[in-house]
XYZ file of C-alpha atoms in Angstrom:
138
model
C 18.680 20.587 -4.756
C 19.653 19.330 -7.550
C 20.704 22.580 -9.458
C 22.467 23.994 -6.100
C 24.519 21.169 -6.472
C 25.514 21.010 -9.909
C 26.289 24.729 -9.650
C 28.847 24.289 -6.936
C 30.609 21.468 -8.444
C 30.899 23.429 -11.544
C 32.040 25.907 -9.767
C 34.999 23.760 -8.561
C 36.016 22.280 -11.937
C 35.229 25.409 -14.583
C 37.181 28.861 -15.041
C 34.002 30.100 -16.968
C 30.323 29.065 -16.021
C 27.155 30.916 -17.898
C 24.023 30.183 -15.910
C 20.434 30.334 -17.919
C 18.326 30.323 -15.121
C 14.458 30.811 -13.581
C 14.690 33.326 -10.642
C 14.567 32.607 -7.166
C 16.400 29.130 -7.309
C 18.857 30.316 -4.873
C 22.240 30.398 -7.153
C 23.287 33.922 -5.772
C 23.492 32.121 -2.888
C 26.292 29.645 -3.813
C 27.891 32.402 -5.486
C 28.194 34.345 -2.350
C 29.368 30.707 -0.343
C 32.170 29.948 -2.742
C 33.310 33.849 -2.851
C 33.690 33.624 0.659
C 35.370 30.115 0.495
C 37.520 31.587 -1.941
C 38.392 34.157 0.020
C 38.721 32.642 3.736
C 40.661 29.541 2.242
C 42.868 31.583 -0.069
C 45.942 34.966 0.695
C 45.273 37.674 -1.624
C 42.437 36.708 -3.528
C 40.069 39.582 -5.191
C 36.155 38.636 -5.427
C 34.645 41.954 -7.949
C 30.398 41.760 -8.372
C 28.836 43.728 -10.925
C 25.253 43.675 -11.124
C 22.784 46.890 -12.434
C 23.550 49.329 -10.290
C 25.149 49.899 -7.256
C 22.797 49.223 -4.600
C 22.288 45.561 -6.705
C 25.989 45.231 -6.554
C 25.765 45.643 -2.937
C 23.352 43.820 -2.420
C 25.517 40.464 -2.865
C 28.370 42.089 -0.097
C 25.272 41.662 2.212
C 24.820 38.194 1.399
C 28.601 37.209 2.230
C 28.567 39.398 5.021
C 25.666 37.954 6.544
C 27.348 34.033 5.327
C 30.580 35.397 7.590
C 28.599 36.695 10.577
C 26.285 33.425 10.795
C 29.054 30.800 9.801
C 29.708 28.809 12.971
C 34.118 29.246 12.577
C 33.976 32.694 12.119
C 36.574 33.165 15.366
C 39.238 30.779 13.062
C 38.312 32.829 10.162
C 40.792 35.848 8.683
C 39.016 38.610 10.572
C 37.252 41.512 8.558
C 39.672 44.496 8.220
C 37.307 46.735 5.850
C 33.987 46.466 6.007
C 31.603 49.181 4.011
C 28.665 49.244 1.669
C 30.625 48.528 -1.611
C 33.504 46.299 -0.237
C 34.220 43.859 2.146
C 38.495 42.871 3.112
C 40.079 40.047 5.359
C 43.250 39.616 7.155
C 44.626 37.690 4.581
C 44.653 40.058 1.941
C 41.375 38.793 0.453
C 38.748 41.403 -0.515
C 35.379 41.882 -2.131
C 33.984 44.508 -4.210
C 30.876 45.192 -5.531
C 30.546 47.690 -8.643
C 28.227 48.865 -10.886
C 27.827 47.633 -14.470
C 28.476 51.275 -16.139
C 30.624 51.406 -19.239
C 33.932 51.588 -18.150
C 33.683 49.146 -15.409
C 35.780 46.510 -14.932
C 38.774 47.622 -16.395
C 40.839 48.898 -13.197
C 40.982 45.890 -11.270
C 43.004 42.061 -11.665
C 40.564 39.760 -10.068
C 40.171 36.244 -8.769
C 36.977 35.744 -9.388
C 34.233 37.958 -11.210
C 30.339 37.733 -10.590
C 28.192 39.360 -13.565
C 24.416 38.891 -11.208
C 22.098 40.069 -13.434
C 23.938 39.951 -16.898
C 20.800 39.898 -19.578
C 19.421 43.103 -17.846
C 23.160 45.384 -18.046
C 23.486 47.838 -20.467
C 26.910 47.690 -21.609
C 27.459 43.908 -20.462
C 28.929 42.642 -23.265
C 31.749 45.596 -23.234
C 31.727 44.433 -19.404
C 32.567 40.576 -20.296
C 34.808 42.102 -22.282
C 36.719 43.859 -20.370
C 36.382 41.328 -17.017
C 37.107 37.924 -19.447
C 40.967 38.158 -19.623
C 40.892 37.868 -15.496
C 39.280 34.959 -16.065
C 41.775 33.760 -18.369
C 44.796 33.962 -16.416
């Protein structure tokens, strides 16, 4: 699918990407794959995932876990050291955490990658972006 290739290329070329898209294009899966690749190939990477609520944000962790568990080279990857509904951590110090998009979300963490899933439907999306953007800029 062309849109998937375009998004994948953009992830490697840009630090801030906003995607206005239709539903069911597979973009979230591309983002999960990119996040997993980042965590498994570089030490001490922190990925933060925000969505409308905790349940929706946890779905991203489930997808990353599925990708990890079903990868044919899993035995060569850093091992999982923490695994629950909202956090996955690896032996190389990298981790992914899911958080709901609340009024104060994003202010306590420094991240290598931030995913704002379903951003258009977040009640406090503008303040969340303002809180996490310095992480992206650095």
